[in-house]
Short mmCIF file of C-alpha atoms in Angstrom, two decimals:
data_model
loop_
_atom_site.label_atom_id
_atom_site.label_comp_id
_atom_site.label_asym_id
_atom_site.label_seq_id
_atom_site.Cartn_x
_atom_site.Cartn_y
_atom_site.Cartn_z
CA ALA P 1 -92.52 185.10 106.54
CA ALA P 2 -93.77 185.11 103.64
CA ILE P 3 -94.45 189.03 102.91
CA ARG P 4 -90.72 189.75 104.27
CA GLN P 5 -89.38 187.42 101.88
CA LYS P 6 -90.96 190.04 99.83
CA LEU P 7 -89.02 192.77 101.01
CA LEU P 8 -85.49 191.35 100.76
CA ASP P 9 -85.81 189.61 97.48
CA SER P 10 -83.35 192.06 95.68
CA LYS P 11 -84.55 190.55 92.21
CA THR P 12 -88.11 191.40 93.42
CA SER P 13 -89.87 194.72 91.77
CA VAL P 14 -89.28 198.19 93.96
CA TYR P 15 -93.44 198.81 93.85
CA VAL P 16 -93.74 195.11 95.81
CA ARG P 17 -90.53 195.24 97.89
CA GLY P 18 -92.16 198.96 98.77
CA ARG P 19 -95.71 197.38 99.67
CA ALA P 20 -93.82 194.69 101.49
CA LEU P 21 -92.63 196.85 104.17
CA VAL P 22 -96.33 199.53 104.81
CA ALA P 23 -97.53 195.54 105.02
CA LEU P 24 -95.23 194.53 107.83
CA ALA P 25 -95.39 198.33 109.52
CA ARG P 26 -99.01 197.22 110.04
CA LEU P 27 -99.00 194.14 111.58
CA ASP P 28 -96.29 195.34 113.89
CA GLY P 29 -94.74 198.98 113.04
CA ASP P 30 -92.01 198.97 116.40
CA ALA P 31 -90.93 195.33 114.98
CA ILE P 32 -89.90 195.87 111.27
CA ALA P 33 -87.61 199.24 112.89
CA LYS P 34 -84.90 199.02 111.45
CA ASP P 35 -85.68 197.87 108.05
CA VAL P 36 -88.11 201.14 107.78
CA GLN P 37 -85.24 203.24 108.59
CA THR P 38 -82.73 201.56 106.49
CA LEU P 39 -85.45 201.70 103.50
CA SER P 40 -85.49 205.88 104.23
CA ARG P 41 -82.41 206.19 103.32
CA SER P 42 -82.40 204.71 100.06
CA GLN P 43 -81.74 206.51 96.33
CA ASP P 44 -84.76 205.13 95.14
CA GLN P 45 -87.73 207.21 95.74
CA LEU P 46 -90.10 204.78 95.87
CA LEU P 47 -89.07 202.58 98.01
CA ARG P 48 -88.30 205.49 100.30
CA GLY P 49 -91.70 206.95 100.07
CA SER P 50 -93.01 203.27 102.22
CA ALA P 51 -90.53 203.95 104.26
CA ALA P 52 -92.81 207.90 104.81
CA GLU P 53 -95.81 205.65 105.04
CA ALA P 54 -94.83 202.66 106.90
CA TYR P 55 -93.22 205.54 110.51
CA GLY P 56 -97.28 206.01 110.78
CA TYR P 57 -98.22 202.95 111.75
CA SER P 58 -95.10 202.86 114.10
CA SER P 59 -94.80 204.75 117.53
CA GLN P 60 -94.11 208.38 117.89
CA ALA P 61 -90.79 207.53 119.64
CA VAL P 62 -89.85 205.95 116.06
CA ALA P 63 -91.45 207.28 114.10
CA LYS P 64 -90.28 210.60 114.77
CA GLY P 65 -86.99 212.19 114.14
CA PRO P 66 -87.03 209.99 110.21
CA LEU P 67 -90.37 211.80 109.33
CA THR P 68 -88.65 215.22 110.50
CA GLU P 69 -86.11 214.52 107.43
CA LEU P 70 -88.52 212.88 105.23
CA LEU P 71 -90.61 215.71 105.32
CA LYS P 72 -87.48 217.82 103.81
CA ASP P 73 -87.30 214.98 100.58
CA LYS P 74 -86.63 216.72 97.58
CA ASP P 75 -89.29 214.06 95.74
CA PRO P 76 -92.47 215.41 96.72
CA LYS P 77 -94.37 211.70 96.90
CA VAL P 78 -91.98 211.71 99.76
CA ALA P 79 -92.25 213.97 102.09
CA THR P 80 -95.96 214.02 101.30
CA ALA P 81 -95.94 210.85 102.40
CA ALA P 82 -94.32 211.78 105.60
CA LEU P 83 -96.86 213.81 106.21
CA VAL P 84 -99.02 212.00 105.89
CA SER P 85 -97.60 209.73 108.34
CA TRP P 86 -96.92 212.98 110.69
CA ALA P 87 -100.93 213.63 110.70
CA ARG P 88 -101.80 209.03 111.88
CA LEU P 89 -99.43 209.70 114.99
CA TYR P 90 -99.86 213.76 115.67
CA GLY P 91 -103.90 214.12 115.00
CA LYS P 92 -104.85 216.93 116.29
CA ASP P 93 -101.11 217.94 116.74
CA ALA P 94 -100.29 217.55 112.76
CA TRP P 95 -103.16 220.76 111.65
CA ALA P 96 -99.30 223.67 111.90
CA LEU P 97 -98.03 221.45 109.18
CA VAL P 98 -101.12 220.12 107.48
CA ASP P 99 -102.67 223.12 107.50
CA PRO P 100 -99.70 225.57 105.13
CA ALA P 101 -99.53 221.87 102.91
CA THR P 102 -103.34 221.30 102.26
CA GLU P 103 -104.23 225.26 101.33
CA SER P 104 -101.48 225.62 98.56
CA LEU P 105 -103.57 222.87 96.40
CA MET P 106 -107.03 225.30 97.61
CA THR P 107 -104.60 227.71 95.13
CA LEU P 108 -104.81 224.27 91.89
CA PRO P 109 -106.99 226.31 89.26
CA THR P 110 -109.79 223.37 88.34
CA ASN P 111 -108.34 222.42 85.79
CA SER P 112 -104.73 221.30 86.78
CA PRO P 113 -103.63 218.04 85.29
CA PRO P 114 -105.35 215.12 86.49
CA ASP P 115 -101.30 213.76 87.24
CA LEU P 116 -101.73 215.39 90.83
CA ALA P 117 -104.39 213.31 91.59
CA TRP P 118 -102.05 212.03 93.85
CA ARG P 119 -101.69 215.19 96.12
CA PHE P 120 -105.81 215.82 97.12
CA LEU P 121 -105.80 211.54 97.53
CA SER P 122 -102.82 212.62 100.02
CA ALA P 123 -104.47 215.81 101.58
CA MET P 124 -106.81 214.53 102.68
CA GLN P 125 -106.02 211.41 103.75
CA ALA P 126 -103.56 213.80 105.91
CA LEU P 127 -107.01 216.48 107.44
CA VAL P 128 -108.44 212.85 108.52
CA TYR P 129 -106.18 212.25 110.15
CA THR P 130 -105.81 215.80 112.10
CA GLY P 131 -109.54 215.74 112.02
CA THR P 132 -110.21 219.16 114.12
CA PRO P 133 -112.68 221.68 112.60
CA ASP P 134 -110.80 223.43 110.09
CA ALA P 135 -109.11 220.40 108.82
CA HIS P 136 -112.82 219.17 108.01
CA GLU P 137 -113.50 222.24 106.63
CA ARG P 138 -110.98 222.04 104.43
CA ILE P 139 -112.03 219.18 103.00
CA ASP P 140 -115.28 220.96 102.57
CA ALA P 141 -113.81 223.49 101.06
CA PHE P 142 -111.36 221.17 99.15
CA PHE P 143 -114.29 219.55 97.33
CA ASN P 144 -116.54 221.97 96.56
CA ARG P 145 -113.91 223.78 94.19
CA PHE P 146 -112.63 220.65 92.72
CA GLU P 147 -115.62 217.64 93.33
CA CYS P 148 -116.60 218.49 89.68
CA HIS P 149 -113.79 217.52 87.81
CA GLN P 150 -113.37 213.88 87.71
CA GLN P 151 -110.01 212.48 88.14
CA PHE P 152 -110.20 215.04 91.83
CA GLY P 153 -113.31 213.66 92.62
CA GLU P 154 -112.47 209.80 92.87
CA PRO P 155 -108.87 210.98 94.40
CA MET P 156 -110.79 212.35 97.18
CA LEU P 157 -113.05 209.79 98.00
CA ARG P 158 -110.84 207.61 97.27
CA GLY P 159 -108.67 209.74 100.91
CA LEU P 160 -111.63 209.27 102.46
CA VAL P 161 -112.14 205.97 102.55
CA THR P 162 -108.98 204.54 102.62
CA THR P 163 -107.86 205.58 106.39
CA GLY P 164 -110.10 203.10 107.92
CA ARG P 165 -111.33 206.99 109.90
CA PRO P 166 -114.86 206.05 110.42
CA SER P 167 -115.82 210.64 110.61
CA GLY P 168 -113.90 209.98 106.93
CA MET P 169 -116.28 207.24 105.38
CA ALA P 170 -119.05 209.77 106.96
CA MET P 171 -117.17 212.86 104.78
CA ALA P 172 -117.22 210.72 101.16
CA LEU P 173 -120.62 209.36 101.41
CA ARG P 174 -122.16 213.00 102.02
CA ASN P 175 -120.29 214.50 99.32
CA ILE P 176 -121.08 212.25 97.23
CA TYR P 177 -124.49 213.02 97.24
CA LYS P 178 -124.94 216.23 97.70
CA TRP P 179 -125.38 216.44 94.63
CA THR P 180 -127.89 214.38 95.23
CA PHE P 181 -129.64 216.11 97.86
CA HIS P 182 -129.07 218.89 96.75
CA ILE P 183 -131.16 218.33 93.49
CA ARG P 184 -133.98 215.87 95.40
CA LYS P 185 -136.36 214.57 93.38
CA PRO P 186 -140.05 215.85 93.99
CA GLU P 187 -142.48 214.52 95.84
CA GLY P 188 -144.09 212.46 93.85
CA SER P 189 -141.68 211.19 91.36
CA PHE P 190 -139.92 208.71 94.89
CA PRO P 191 -139.62 205.33 94.08
CA ARG P 192 -141.68 202.43 95.39
CA GLY P 193 -140.63 199.57 96.70
CA ARG P 194 -137.51 198.35 97.96
CA MET P 195 -134.91 200.98 98.28
CA LEU P 196 -132.74 200.51 94.19
CA ARG P 197 -128.90 200.31 94.39
CA SER P 198 -127.80 202.86 92.35
CA SER P 199 -126.56 202.09 88.78
CA ASP P 200 -123.44 205.25 88.76
CA SER P 201 -120.10 203.45 89.02
CA VAL P 202 -118.05 205.39 91.32
CA HIS P 203 -121.24 205.35 95.23
CA GLN P 204 -120.54 201.46 93.63
CA GLY P 205 -116.95 201.47 94.40
CA LEU P 206 -117.44 203.59 97.60
CA PHE P 207 -119.79 201.72 98.80
CA ALA P 208 -118.39 198.52 98.25
CA ALA P 209 -115.17 199.75 99.48
CA ILE P 210 -116.40 201.04 103.12
CA GLN P 211 -117.92 198.01 103.27
CA ARG P 212 -114.14 196.61 102.40
CA GLN P 213 -113.13 198.08 106.21
CA GLY P 214 -115.26 195.77 108.42
CA PRO P 215 -118.85 195.77 110.02
CA LYS P 216 -117.67 197.14 112.41
CA SER P 217 -115.84 200.34 111.07
CA VAL P 218 -119.81 199.88 108.81
CA GLN P 219 -121.27 200.87 111.94
CA ALA P 220 -119.79 203.67 113.13
CA VAL P 221 -120.68 204.65 109.52
CA LEU P 222 -123.83 204.39 110.45
CA ALA P 223 -123.68 205.75 113.76
CA ILE P 224 -122.04 208.86 112.89
CA LEU P 225 -125.12 209.63 110.62
CA LEU P 226 -127.99 207.88 112.67
CA GLN P 227 -126.24 210.57 115.61
CA SER P 228 -126.82 213.76 113.82
CA THR P 229 -130.54 215.52 113.74
CA ASN P 230 -129.49 216.44 109.61
CA PRO P 231 -132.24 215.18 107.38
CA ARG P 232 -129.64 214.63 104.51
CA ASP P 233 -127.62 212.34 107.02
CA LEU P 234 -130.49 210.53 108.65
CA GLU P 235 -131.67 209.90 104.60
CA LEU P 236 -128.31 208.42 104.50
CA GLY P 237 -128.12 206.78 107.74
CA CYS P 238 -131.32 205.01 105.29
CA ILE P 239 -128.94 204.00 102.85
CA VAL P 240 -125.99 203.30 103.95
CA ALA P 241 -128.82 200.14 106.20
CA ALA P 242 -129.82 198.91 104.12
CA GLN P 243 -127.30 198.29 101.10
CA LEU P 244 -124.42 197.52 103.10
CA MET P 245 -125.87 196.10 107.04
CA PRO P 246 -129.48 194.91 107.05
CA SER P 247 -130.78 193.06 110.56
CA PRO P 248 -133.33 193.54 113.15
CA ALA P 249 -130.50 195.47 114.46
CA THR P 250 -130.00 198.14 112.23
CA GLY P 251 -133.39 198.29 111.76
CA ALA P 252 -134.11 199.58 115.42
CA MET P 253 -131.86 201.85 115.27
CA LEU P 254 -133.51 202.95 112.33
CA LEU P 255 -136.95 203.52 113.94
CA LYS P 256 -134.48 205.36 116.91
CA ALA P 257 -133.07 207.36 114.39
CA CYS P 258 -135.77 208.32 111.99
CA GLY P 259 -139.40 206.46 112.66
CA GLU P 260 -140.68 210.29 114.40
CA SER P 261 -139.08 212.01 111.52
CA GLU P 262 -142.31 214.50 109.56
CA ASP P 263 -139.23 215.36 107.03
CA ALA P 264 -140.73 213.45 103.04
CA TYR P 265 -136.86 212.32 102.22
CA VAL P 266 -136.42 210.59 105.25
CA GLU P 267 -140.09 209.45 106.57
CA HIS P 268 -139.99 207.15 102.54
CA ARG P 269 -135.69 205.71 102.49
CA CYS P 270 -136.20 204.27 106.13
CA VAL P 271 -139.09 202.73 104.83
CA GLN P 272 -137.69 201.19 102.04
CA ALA P 273 -134.38 200.19 104.58
CA LEU P 274 -137.19 198.76 106.33
CA MET P 275 -138.25 196.65 103.47
CA GLU P 276 -135.56 194.40 102.54
CA PRO P 277 -135.91 191.30 104.01
CA ALA P 278 -132.84 191.02 106.81
CA MET P 279 -134.08 193.34 107.59
CA GLU P 280 -137.30 190.93 108.87
CA PRO P 281 -139.97 193.67 108.15
CA ALA P 282 -142.93 191.98 109.85
CA ARG P 283 -140.87 192.54 113.09
CA PHE P 284 -141.75 196.75 111.56
CA ALA P 285 -145.48 196.73 111.10
CA SER P 286 -146.06 199.36 113.80
CA TYR P 287 -144.07 201.83 112.13
CA PHE P 288 -145.49 201.45 108.50
CA LYS P 289 -148.59 201.33 109.64
CA LYS P 290 -147.74 204.88 111.63
CA VAL P 291 -146.58 206.20 108.25
CA LEU P 292 -150.00 204.77 106.34
CA GLY P 293 -151.00 208.64 107.71
CA SER P 294 -147.72 210.34 107.28
CA LYS P 295 -149.11 214.69 105.64
CA HIS P 296 -146.36 213.39 101.84
CA ALA P 297 -148.34 210.52 99.62
CA SER P 298 -144.27 208.90 98.79
CA SER P 299 -144.44 208.38 102.37
CA ARG P 300 -148.14 206.36 103.26
CA ILE P 301 -147.67 205.12 98.86
CA ALA P 302 -144.39 203.73 101.02
CA ALA P 303 -146.27 202.09 103.75
CA ILE P 304 -149.07 200.82 102.01
CA ASP P 305 -146.27 198.68 100.49
CA ALA P 306 -144.33 197.07 102.81
CA LEU P 307 -147.42 196.74 104.99
CA VAL P 308 -148.01 194.43 102.46
CA LEU P 309 -144.32 192.93 103.29
CA CYS P 310 -146.31 191.77 106.76
CA PRO P 311 -148.40 188.46 106.48
CA ASP P 312 -149.94 188.37 109.42
CA VAL P 313 -151.34 192.25 109.19
CA ASN P 314 -154.99 192.45 107.77
CA ARG P 315 -154.03 195.17 104.93
CA TYR P 316 -158.38 195.47 104.63
CA GLU P 317 -157.75 196.96 108.04
CA ALA P 318 -154.37 198.82 108.05
CA TYR P 319 -155.87 200.95 104.28
CA ALA P 320 -159.23 201.57 105.47
CA GLY P 321 -159.07 205.39 106.57
CA ILE P 322 -156.76 205.76 103.03
CA VAL P 323 -159.64 203.53 101.13
CA GLU P 324 -163.07 204.68 103.25
CA LYS P 325 -161.78 208.37 103.58
CA GLY P 326 -160.74 209.27 100.64
CA ASP P 327 -156.95 210.23 99.54
CA VAL P 328 -155.15 211.22 96.10
CA ALA P 329 -155.49 209.53 94.30
CA THR P 330 -152.02 207.76 93.92
CA VAL P 331 -152.23 207.17 98.02
CA LEU P 332 -156.01 205.37 97.04
CA THR P 333 -154.76 203.14 93.64
CA ALA P 334 -152.11 201.68 95.16
CA ALA P 335 -154.03 200.66 98.48
CA LEU P 336 -156.46 199.36 96.38
CA GLU P 337 -154.08 197.28 93.88
CA GLN P 338 -151.77 196.23 96.92
CA LEU P 339 -155.18 194.65 98.71
CA LEU P 340 -155.88 192.10 95.48
CA SER P 341 -152.89 189.96 96.83
CA ALA P 342 -154.15 190.05 100.89
CA PRO P 343 -155.19 186.63 102.06
CA ALA P 344 -159.67 186.30 101.28
CA LYS P 345 -159.65 185.53 105.08
CA HIS P 346 -159.06 189.18 105.83
CA VAL P 347 -162.04 190.97 102.73
CA PRO P 348 -165.12 192.68 105.01
CA ARG P 349 -167.70 190.98 102.67
CA GLU P 350 -170.22 192.17 104.91
CA ARG P 351 -169.01 194.87 104.21
CA ILE P 352 -166.93 195.06 100.82
CA GLY P 353 -169.74 197.77 99.13
CA GLU P 354 -169.46 199.58 101.96
CA TYR P 355 -165.69 200.16 101.87
CA LEU P 356 -165.89 200.33 98.15
CA ALA P 357 -167.60 202.94 98.28
CA THR P 358 -166.30 206.01 98.60
CA ALA P 359 -163.27 204.59 96.30
CA MET P 360 -166.62 204.07 93.16
CA ALA P 361 -167.80 207.45 92.78
CA ASP P 362 -164.02 208.76 92.91
CA LYS P 363 -163.82 211.47 90.22
CA GLU P 364 -160.44 209.45 89.16
CA LEU P 365 -160.73 206.78 86.39
CA SER P 366 -157.27 204.82 88.32
CA VAL P 367 -159.01 204.34 90.85
CA ARG P 368 -162.21 203.87 90.14
CA ASN P 369 -160.76 200.87 87.19
CA ALA P 370 -159.37 199.54 90.69
CA ALA P 371 -162.17 200.06 92.78
CA ALA P 372 -163.95 198.26 90.57
CA LYS P 373 -160.89 194.74 90.09
CA LEU P 374 -161.08 194.33 93.83
#
């Protein structure tokens, strides 16, 4: 009732009245049909555009005729809003209209003026709602051409997320991390400890926007990523799990999807994600012990750090294969340094000299110093 009052108040700004119309349509599209039909004939293009958007929340029977007219509107923003609603209502059957409308944008120069950003946002929405393989390929083509241009890259990401469709949100995540994955850091430079949050404002905004869609949407996005066979999707799934829905149940999902992966980036991200307090790391001690035997030094270091969060684990025993048999300097030093905080009751007092013999004789000074300190 309060929103409807805003809609009917002629003293309220046209923009607010338009948003009120869309809000009411989202609550009950067919119940507001008369108001939508009336405003679809308004002289004001903002109200006609809002009516075109509102029809996307109606039924096909109610919307088909008026949307067909709005698709021909002389104002391009109104016609585009009608196209997005058409795609929302008709899905794959909308491709015949969405294809030419979005293909024409691909011919724009990459230095097009920023005031065209709304067209890119709407194109992403229409393509996600259409949802065909061709539509998804078109989305990738858009990002390949325009993602480096901030005035278009951000609206395209926003368009994917605001659909509320898990497939769109997954594509947004893949595209924002594409360059991060493309230029992956060398294994030796992986960060230690818990997963760091990106300081990039676009990354932060995207994750916040996805979280606002609600836990069911986040879970659906995570399921898409973790069901993939692409290591980059699995790595991204670990990031989403750690930042947006950490819990023991989520940790179990990660283990099922990533627990057997031998990809250095997936292993490292999985261990980092499971170190989140809300994941209850101690539950996953057996996995951390398994990763101690990984062929990747970065993963072994991550597992060493993770086992610190498992108070019932005897780390002297867990790290024995590394400390007694030897390892690369970075891994061996990490194990020795983390043993400094191990409970005294776990120290193998009668054989501590034998336990540290290999480390004390290591050629690297940093390893010998760490052993001596221990």
